[in-house]
């Protein structure tokens, strides 16, 4: 099954931001495009807005003037659904309400041919439920574009329970022909991106709610240590707190209130107070004129230790050994079968975040996971109140000697980056096991859909197949609510990785 022929008309119903973006993508790809909106005059306004964006593309040298003129000639506002009768594909981008979408597609079925592909751009509703109202549900598919559709490459091609393979394949190939990067997935709450990404927001909010760190510090650690493009607080301010919370709530409800997807009470209070982020002038941060952006907590300078004793290989933070030596600090290395750690001259220990807390041990400082310890510009440390000030100072000075800013946070199990990455890996592994999507498509979706520095399965391979399971096991022991309990799929994944490592050693 191949992509739709470029001569085939494509219709977009709903002319808001997403509808206009999808229409522009199909138009620039070469299709005749019809725009329809139930509100009188909206389709014409949308056509004019798309035309203006095409003009800007010409000004920027991204589109030729002749191509712009040809595209404009192919774009037609439609006054009634009947004017979409000859379309080969109709994409819906209307209000996120099941009854509204079902009513629309029932009306479309009375207009278009039985071989017309029908698609929804829903991000939160069940494709199966929308298509269940149709006479021919096999030709119904999800085409979830990301905003802004003309710029972001990812399209989730979602097969509902009744979607024919031929329909899904045609939708997939058409998205690819439009210059997009499609990924195939089954109809599951949140699809790929909105399902797997929930912990990125949830764990940041949880650290804040537990008084572990303020939003600016959490965001800085996620960016400068974790390698994420934006922190969770600034990203949700950009998305809109109401929009982000609505998606979280929808996924939580769709999974029968699974505790792993529980929404944040702190975010609920933001929404209730009208602090929706950039669009309202206030969210986690203040965007009003004259407001100052809070700075992340950064520790004062401390003296580095004269030497450290490295026990074990420090995996997956092994690169620190070379960095410490390069900083001119003596490294005394010892083999250790019972874990890996850095022992400081104070006698205290520096340990990679593993889901446990400093208060459980005598004189332990935890350091957070980094995407790349050489490139990271900030490292988070956590310590209990009982931790020796001398040990914390030496740990701080050590990382400062490596050229890192240091943020000292509360005694939070799993810290910030480690717990976030472990949970993302768990949801991704579980999605593969449940047939939601392939490993490759999940990694592609998370890199392109939300700009993660690595796909979750790629991250798991880098950290070791049992790393995420071990961190979550420890987190679950600290907070046995079920939120951090590793999935059965992750247990199997870790066990298989352990057997493989054992057989190769």
Coordinates of C-alpha atoms in Angstrom, one line a residue:
X1 CA 0.0 0.0 0.0
X2 CA 1.5 3.3 -1.1
X3 CA 1.0 7.0 -0.1
X4 CA -1.9 8.9 -1.5
X5 CA -1.4 10.3 -5.0
X6 CA -0.6 14.0 -4.9
X7 CA -3.6 14.6 -7.2
X8 CA -5.9 13.3 -4.4
X9 CA -7.7 16.1 -2.5
X10 CA -7.1 16.2 1.3
X11 CA -9.5 17.8 3.7
X12 CA -8.9 19.2 7.1
X13 CA -11.9 19.8 9.4
X14 CA -11.2 22.3 12.2
X15 CA -9.2 25.3 11.5
X16 CA -7.5 26.1 14.8
X17 CA -3.7 26.1 15.2
X18 CA -3.4 22.3 14.6
X19 CA -5.8 22.2 11.7
X20 CA -4.1 25.1 9.9
X21 CA -0.7 23.4 10.5
X22 CA -1.8 20.0 9.1
X23 CA -3.4 21.7 6.1
X24 CA -0.2 23.6 5.4
X25 CA 1.8 20.3 5.5
X26 CA -0.5 18.6 3.0
X27 CA -0.6 21.7 0.8
X28 CA 3.2 22.2 0.6
X29 CA 3.5 18.5 -0.1
X30 CA 1.5 19.1 -3.3
X31 CA -2.1 18.1 -2.5
X32 CA -5.3 20.0 -3.3
X33 CA -6.5 20.9 0.2
X34 CA -10.1 21.8 1.4
X35 CA -10.6 23.5 4.7
X36 CA -13.9 23.2 6.6
X37 CA -15.0 24.7 9.9
X38 CA -18.4 24.6 11.5
X39 CA -18.1 28.3 12.4
X40 CA -19.1 30.5 9.5
X41 CA -16.2 32.4 8.0
X42 CA -13.5 30.5 9.9
X43 CA -12.3 28.4 6.9
X44 CA -11.8 31.5 4.8
X45 CA -9.8 33.2 7.7
X46 CA -7.7 30.0 8.0
X47 CA -6.9 30.0 4.3
X48 CA -5.8 33.6 4.5
X49 CA -3.6 32.8 7.5
X50 CA -2.0 29.9 5.8
X51 CA -1.4 32.0 2.7
X52 CA 0.4 34.6 4.9
X53 CA 2.6 31.9 6.4
X54 CA 3.5 30.7 2.9
X55 CA 4.5 34.4 2.1
X56 CA 6.8 34.3 5.1
X57 CA 8.4 31.1 3.9
X58 CA 9.1 32.8 0.5
X59 CA 10.7 35.7 2.4
X60 CA 12.9 33.4 4.3
X61 CA 14.0 31.5 1.2
X62 CA 12.3 28.3 2.2
X63 CA 9.7 28.2 -0.6
X64 CA 9.8 29.5 -4.1
X65 CA 7.4 32.1 -5.2
X66 CA 6.0 29.9 -8.0
X67 CA 5.5 27.1 -5.5
X68 CA 3.7 29.5 -3.2
X69 CA 1.4 30.6 -5.9
X70 CA 0.6 27.0 -6.9
X71 CA -0.1 26.1 -3.3
X72 CA -2.4 29.0 -2.8
X73 CA -4.3 27.9 -5.9
X74 CA -4.8 24.4 -4.5
X75 CA -6.2 25.7 -1.2
X76 CA -10.0 26.1 -1.0
X77 CA -12.3 26.9 1.9
X78 CA -15.4 24.7 2.0
X79 CA -18.7 26.0 3.1
X80 CA -20.3 22.6 3.8
X81 CA -19.2 19.1 4.4
X82 CA -20.7 18.1 1.1
X83 CA -17.8 19.9 -0.6
X84 CA -15.4 17.3 0.7
X85 CA -17.1 14.4 -1.2
X86 CA -14.2 13.7 -3.5
X87 CA -11.5 13.8 -0.9
X88 CA -9.2 10.8 -0.4
X89 CA -8.3 11.7 3.1
X90 CA -10.1 13.8 5.8
X91 CA -8.1 14.8 8.9
X92 CA -10.1 16.1 11.9
X93 CA -8.7 18.6 14.3
X94 CA -11.8 19.8 16.3
X95 CA -12.6 20.0 19.9
X96 CA -11.2 17.2 22.1
X97 CA -14.6 15.7 23.0
X98 CA -15.6 12.2 22.0
X99 CA -19.2 13.0 21.2
X100 CA -18.2 15.9 19.0
X101 CA -15.7 13.8 17.0
X102 CA -18.1 10.9 16.7
X103 CA -20.8 13.1 15.4
X104 CA -18.5 14.7 12.8
X105 CA -17.3 11.4 11.4
X106 CA -20.8 10.0 11.2
X107 CA -21.7 13.0 9.1
X108 CA -18.6 12.6 7.0
X109 CA -19.4 9.0 6.2
X110 CA -22.6 10.2 4.6
X111 CA -20.6 12.4 2.3
X112 CA -17.3 10.7 1.3
X113 CA -16.7 7.5 -0.6
X114 CA -16.1 4.2 1.4
X115 CA -12.5 4.2 0.4
X116 CA -11.8 7.7 1.8
X117 CA -9.3 7.5 4.6
X118 CA -10.6 9.1 7.8
X119 CA -8.2 10.3 10.4
X120 CA -8.3 12.0 13.8
X121 CA -5.5 14.2 15.2
X122 CA -6.6 13.5 18.8
X123 CA -3.9 13.5 21.4
X124 CA -5.9 12.2 24.4
X125 CA -9.0 10.3 23.2
X126 CA -9.3 6.7 22.1
X127 CA -9.0 6.2 18.4
X128 CA -11.0 3.0 18.8
X129 CA -13.8 4.8 20.6
X130 CA -14.1 7.5 18.0
X131 CA -14.0 5.0 15.1
X132 CA -16.5 2.8 16.9
X133 CA -19.3 5.1 15.8
X134 CA -18.5 4.5 12.1
X135 CA -20.2 2.3 9.5
X136 CA -16.8 1.4 8.1
X137 CA -14.4 1.6 11.0
X138 CA -11.6 -0.2 9.2
X139 CA -10.7 3.0 7.3
X140 CA -10.3 5.1 10.4
X141 CA -6.9 5.9 11.9
X142 CA -5.1 8.3 14.2
X143 CA -2.7 10.8 12.7
X144 CA -1.3 12.6 15.7
X145 CA 0.8 15.6 14.6
X146 CA 2.8 17.7 17.0
X147 CA 2.5 21.4 17.4
X148 CA 3.6 23.3 15.3
X149 CA 2.8 20.7 12.6
X150 CA 4.8 22.3 9.8
X151 CA 8.0 22.3 11.9
X152 CA 7.9 19.2 14.1
X153 CA 8.7 16.0 12.1
X154 CA 7.0 13.4 14.2
X155 CA 3.6 11.9 13.4
X156 CA 2.1 9.1 15.5
X157 CA 0.1 6.8 13.2
X158 CA -2.4 5.1 15.6
X159 CA -4.2 1.9 14.8
X160 CA -7.5 1.5 16.6
X161 CA -8.9 -1.9 17.4
X162 CA -10.8 -2.0 14.1
X163 CA -8.3 -0.2 11.9
X164 CA -7.4 -2.2 8.8
X165 CA -3.7 -2.8 8.2
X166 CA -4.0 -1.3 4.7
X167 CA -5.5 1.9 6.1
X168 CA -2.7 2.3 8.7
X169 CA -0.1 1.6 6.1
X170 CA -1.5 4.1 3.7
X171 CA -1.7 6.8 6.4
X172 CA 1.9 5.9 7.5
X173 CA 3.3 6.2 3.9
X174 CA 1.3 9.4 3.3
X175 CA 2.8 11.0 6.3
X176 CA 6.3 10.0 5.2
X177 CA 5.6 11.3 1.7
X178 CA 4.7 14.7 3.3
X179 CA 8.3 14.8 4.7
X180 CA 7.3 13.7 8.2
X181 CA 8.8 10.9 10.4
X182 CA 5.9 8.6 11.1
X183 CA 5.9 6.0 13.9
X184 CA 3.3 3.2 14.2
X185 CA 1.6 2.5 17.5
X186 CA -1.4 0.7 18.9
X187 CA -4.3 2.6 20.4
X188 CA -3.3 3.0 24.0
X189 CA -3.8 6.0 26.4
X190 CA -1.3 8.7 25.5
X191 CA -0.1 6.7 22.4
X192 CA 3.7 6.7 22.6
X193 CA 4.9 10.2 23.6
X194 CA 2.2 11.3 26.0
X195 CA 2.3 7.9 27.7
X196 CA 6.1 7.5 28.1
X197 CA 6.7 11.2 28.9
X198 CA 4.5 11.4 32.0
X199 CA 7.3 10.8 34.5
X200 CA 9.3 13.7 33.1
X201 CA 6.8 16.1 34.6
X202 CA 5.6 13.9 37.5
X203 CA 9.0 13.3 39.1
X204 CA 10.0 17.0 38.9
X205 CA 6.7 18.0 40.5
X206 CA 7.2 15.3 43.2
X207 CA 10.7 16.5 44.1
X208 CA 9.3 20.0 44.5
X209 CA 6.2 18.8 46.5
X210 CA 8.6 16.9 48.8
X211 CA 10.6 20.1 49.4
X212 CA 13.6 18.6 47.7
X213 CA 14.4 21.5 45.4
X214 CA 12.8 24.6 43.9
X215 CA 11.6 24.6 40.3
X216 CA 14.6 26.6 39.0
X217 CA 17.0 24.1 40.5
X218 CA 15.1 21.1 39.2
X219 CA 15.0 22.6 35.7
X220 CA 18.7 23.4 35.8
X221 CA 19.6 19.9 36.8
X222 CA 17.4 18.3 34.1
X223 CA 19.0 20.5 31.5
X224 CA 22.6 20.8 32.6
X225 CA 23.1 17.2 34.0
X226 CA 20.3 15.2 32.3
X227 CA 20.8 16.8 28.8
X228 CA 17.1 17.6 28.4
X229 CA 16.3 20.6 26.2
X230 CA 14.1 22.2 28.8
X231 CA 13.2 21.5 32.4
X232 CA 9.8 20.2 33.4
X233 CA 8.6 23.4 35.0
X234 CA 9.6 25.7 32.2
X235 CA 8.3 23.3 29.6
X236 CA 4.8 23.0 31.2
X237 CA 4.7 26.8 31.5
X238 CA 5.3 26.9 27.7
X239 CA 2.8 24.2 27.0
X240 CA 0.2 25.6 29.4
X241 CA -0.4 24.1 32.8
X242 CA -4.1 23.5 31.9
X243 CA -3.2 21.6 28.7
X244 CA -0.4 19.6 30.4
X245 CA -2.6 18.7 33.4
X246 CA -5.5 17.7 31.1
X247 CA -3.3 15.2 29.2
X248 CA -2.0 13.8 32.5
X249 CA -5.5 13.5 33.9
X250 CA -6.8 11.9 30.7
X251 CA -4.0 9.2 30.7
X252 CA -4.5 8.6 34.4
X253 CA -8.2 8.1 34.0
X254 CA -7.8 5.9 30.8
X255 CA -5.4 3.6 32.8
X256 CA -8.1 3.2 35.5
X257 CA -6.3 5.7 37.8
X258 CA -3.1 3.7 37.7
X259 CA -1.0 5.3 40.5
X260 CA 2.0 5.6 38.2
X261 CA 0.2 8.3 36.2
X262 CA -1.3 10.2 39.2
X263 CA -1.6 13.9 38.5
X264 CA 0.2 16.5 40.6
X265 CA -1.7 18.4 43.3
X266 CA 0.7 21.3 43.0
X267 CA 0.0 21.6 39.3
X268 CA -3.8 21.3 40.1
X269 CA -3.4 24.3 42.4
X270 CA -1.7 26.3 39.7
X271 CA -4.5 25.6 37.2
X272 CA -7.2 26.5 39.8
X273 CA -5.5 29.8 40.5
X274 CA -5.3 30.7 36.8
X275 CA -1.6 30.5 36.7
X276 CA -1.4 28.7 33.4
X277 CA 2.1 29.6 32.4
X278 CA 3.4 32.0 29.7
X279 CA 0.0 32.6 28.2
X280 CA -1.4 33.9 31.5
X281 CA 1.8 35.7 32.6
X282 CA 2.4 33.4 35.6
X283 CA 2.9 29.7 36.1
X284 CA 5.7 28.0 38.0
X285 CA 7.6 31.2 36.9
X286 CA 6.6 34.8 36.7
X287 CA 6.6 36.2 33.1
X288 CA 5.1 39.6 33.8
X289 CA 7.0 42.7 32.9
X290 CA 9.9 43.4 35.3
X291 CA 9.7 40.0 36.9
X292 CA 13.1 38.4 37.6
X293 CA 13.8 34.7 36.7
X294 CA 14.8 32.8 39.9
X295 CA 18.3 31.4 39.8
X296 CA 19.0 27.7 40.6
X297 CA 20.7 26.8 43.9
X298 CA 24.4 26.8 43.3
X299 CA 26.8 25.8 46.1
X300 CA 29.5 28.2 47.2
X301 CA 33.1 27.3 46.3
X302 CA 34.7 24.5 48.3
X303 CA 38.1 23.0 48.5
X304 CA 38.6 19.8 46.5
X305 CA 39.9 16.7 48.3
X306 CA 43.6 15.9 47.9
X307 CA 42.8 12.4 46.9
X308 CA 39.8 10.0 46.5
X309 CA 39.5 6.2 46.7
X310 CA 37.5 4.7 44.0
X311 CA 35.9 1.3 44.8
X312 CA 34.5 -0.6 41.9
X313 CA 34.1 0.7 38.4
X314 CA 31.5 3.5 39.1
X315 CA 29.3 2.3 36.3
X316 CA 27.5 4.1 34.7
X317 CA 29.5 7.0 36.0
X318 CA 32.9 5.5 35.2
X319 CA 34.1 8.5 33.2
X320 CA 34.4 10.4 36.4
X321 CA 37.6 8.5 37.2
X322 CA 39.4 10.0 34.2
X323 CA 37.9 13.5 34.9
X324 CA 39.2 13.4 38.5
X325 CA 42.7 12.5 37.3
X326 CA 42.6 15.2 34.7
X327 CA 41.7 17.7 37.4
X328 CA 45.0 16.8 39.2
X329 CA 43.4 14.9 42.1
X330 CA 45.0 11.6 43.1
X331 CA 42.8 8.5 42.4
X332 CA 43.5 5.4 44.5
X333 CA 41.5 2.6 42.9
X334 CA 40.4 -0.6 44.6
X335 CA 38.3 -3.5 43.5
X336 CA 35.0 -3.9 45.3
X337 CA 32.5 -6.6 44.9
X338 CA 29.8 -5.0 47.1
X339 CA 29.0 -1.9 45.0
X340 CA 30.8 1.1 43.6
X341 CA 31.6 4.3 45.4
X342 CA 34.1 7.1 45.9
X343 CA 35.5 7.3 49.4
X344 CA 36.6 10.8 50.4
X345 CA 39.4 11.7 52.9
X346 CA 36.7 12.5 55.5
X347 CA 35.8 8.8 55.4
X348 CA 32.4 9.6 53.9
X349 CA 31.2 8.1 50.7
X350 CA 30.0 9.6 47.4
X351 CA 27.5 7.3 45.6
X352 CA 25.6 7.5 42.3
X353 CA 21.9 7.9 42.9
X354 CA 20.3 4.5 43.3
X355 CA 16.9 5.1 44.6
X356 CA 17.9 5.1 48.3
X357 CA 18.3 8.0 50.7
X358 CA 21.4 9.3 52.5
X359 CA 19.6 9.1 55.9
X360 CA 19.7 5.3 55.5
X361 CA 23.5 5.2 55.7
X362 CA 26.3 6.7 57.7
X363 CA 27.9 9.7 56.0
X364 CA 26.8 9.2 52.4
X365 CA 26.4 11.9 49.8
X366 CA 24.6 10.9 46.6
X367 CA 25.3 12.4 43.2
X368 CA 22.8 12.5 40.3
X369 CA 22.9 10.7 37.0
X370 CA 24.3 12.7 34.1
X371 CA 23.8 12.1 30.4
X372 CA 27.5 12.8 29.8
X373 CA 29.7 13.5 32.9
X374 CA 32.3 15.2 30.7
X375 CA 29.9 17.6 29.1
X376 CA 27.6 18.1 32.0
X377 CA 27.9 21.7 33.4
X378 CA 26.0 21.0 36.7
X379 CA 25.8 18.1 39.1
X380 CA 23.2 17.7 41.9
X381 CA 24.2 16.3 45.3
X382 CA 21.9 15.2 48.1
X383 CA 22.7 14.5 51.7
X384 CA 20.9 13.9 55.0
X385 CA 20.9 16.3 57.9
X386 CA 23.2 13.8 59.7
X387 CA 25.7 13.8 56.9
X388 CA 29.1 15.2 57.9
X389 CA 29.5 18.8 56.7
X390 CA 33.1 18.0 55.9
X391 CA 32.0 15.1 53.6
X392 CA 29.5 17.3 51.8
X393 CA 32.1 20.0 51.4
X394 CA 34.6 17.6 49.9
X395 CA 32.0 16.2 47.6
X396 CA 31.1 19.7 46.5
X397 CA 34.7 20.7 46.0
X398 CA 35.4 17.5 44.0
X399 CA 32.8 18.2 41.3
X400 CA 33.7 21.9 41.3
X401 CA 37.3 20.9 40.5
X402 CA 35.9 19.1 37.5
X403 CA 34.4 22.4 36.2
X404 CA 30.8 21.6 37.4
X405 CA 28.3 23.9 39.1
X406 CA 26.9 22.0 42.1
X407 CA 23.3 22.1 43.3
X408 CA 22.7 20.6 46.8
X409 CA 19.2 19.3 47.1
X410 CA 17.3 17.6 49.8
X411 CA 17.6 13.9 50.7
X412 CA 15.4 12.8 47.8
X413 CA 15.5 9.1 46.8
X414 CA 16.6 8.8 43.2
X415 CA 17.4 12.5 43.2
X416 CA 16.1 14.2 40.0
X417 CA 17.6 12.8 36.7
X418 CA 18.0 9.2 37.9
X419 CA 14.4 8.7 39.1
X420 CA 13.1 10.4 36.0
X421 CA 15.1 8.4 33.5
X422 CA 14.4 5.1 35.4
X423 CA 10.6 5.7 35.2
X424 CA 10.7 6.7 31.6
X425 CA 12.7 3.5 30.7
X426 CA 10.2 1.4 32.7
X427 CA 7.2 2.8 30.8
X428 CA 9.0 2.4 27.4
X429 CA 10.0 -1.2 28.1
X430 CA 6.4 -2.0 29.2
X431 CA 5.0 -0.3 26.0
X432 CA 7.2 -2.6 23.9
X433 CA 6.2 -5.7 25.8
X434 CA 2.5 -4.8 25.4
X435 CA 2.8 -4.3 21.7
X436 CA 2.2 -0.6 21.7
X437 CA 5.2 0.1 19.4
X438 CA 8.7 -1.2 18.5
X439 CA 11.8 -0.2 20.4
X440 CA 13.0 1.8 17.4
X441 CA 9.7 3.7 17.0
X442 CA 9.5 4.5 20.8
X443 CA 13.1 5.9 20.8
X444 CA 12.3 7.9 17.6
X445 CA 9.1 9.2 19.0
X446 CA 10.7 10.4 22.3
X447 CA 13.6 12.0 20.5
X448 CA 11.5 13.8 17.9
X449 CA 8.3 14.4 19.8
X450 CA 9.7 15.8 23.1
X451 CA 13.4 16.4 22.2
X452 CA 14.8 13.8 24.6
X453 CA 18.6 13.5 24.3
X454 CA 18.3 9.7 24.0
X455 CA 15.5 7.3 23.3
X456 CA 14.5 5.4 26.5
X457 CA 15.6 2.0 25.2
X458 CA 18.9 3.5 24.0
X459 CA 19.3 5.0 27.4
X460 CA 18.6 1.7 29.0
X461 CA 21.3 0.0 26.9
X462 CA 23.8 2.7 27.8
X463 CA 23.1 2.5 31.6
X464 CA 22.8 -1.3 31.7
X465 CA 19.7 -3.5 31.3
X466 CA 19.1 -3.9 35.1
X467 CA 19.9 -0.3 36.1
X468 CA 16.4 1.1 35.9
X469 CA 14.9 -1.9 37.7
X470 CA 17.4 -1.6 40.5
X471 CA 16.7 2.1 41.0
X472 CA 12.9 1.6 41.0
X473 CA 13.1 -1.3 43.3
X474 CA 14.9 0.9 45.8
X475 CA 12.4 3.7 45.3
X476 CA 9.5 1.4 45.8
X477 CA 11.0 0.3 49.1
X478 CA 11.3 3.9 50.2
X479 CA 7.8 4.8 49.0
X480 CA 5.7 1.6 48.7
X481 CA 2.6 3.2 47.1
X482 CA 3.0 1.3 43.8
X483 CA 4.1 4.4 41.9
X484 CA 7.7 3.2 41.6
X485 CA 7.1 -0.6 41.5
X486 CA 8.9 -1.8 38.4
X487 CA 6.7 -3.3 35.7
X488 CA 6.8 -7.0 35.1
X489 CA 8.2 -6.2 31.7
X490 CA 11.1 -4.3 33.3
X491 CA 11.8 -7.2 35.7
X492 CA 12.0 -9.5 32.7
X493 CA 14.2 -7.0 30.8
X494 CA 16.6 -6.7 33.7
X495 CA 16.7 -10.5 34.3
X496 CA 17.5 -11.1 30.6
X497 CA 20.2 -8.4 30.7
X498 CA 21.7 -10.0 33.8
X499 CA 21.8 -13.5 32.2
X500 CA 23.4 -12.1 29.1
X501 CA 26.1 -10.2 31.1
X502 CA 26.7 -13.4 33.1
X503 CA 27.1 -15.6 30.1
X504 CA 29.6 -13.2 28.4
X505 CA 31.8 -12.7 31.5

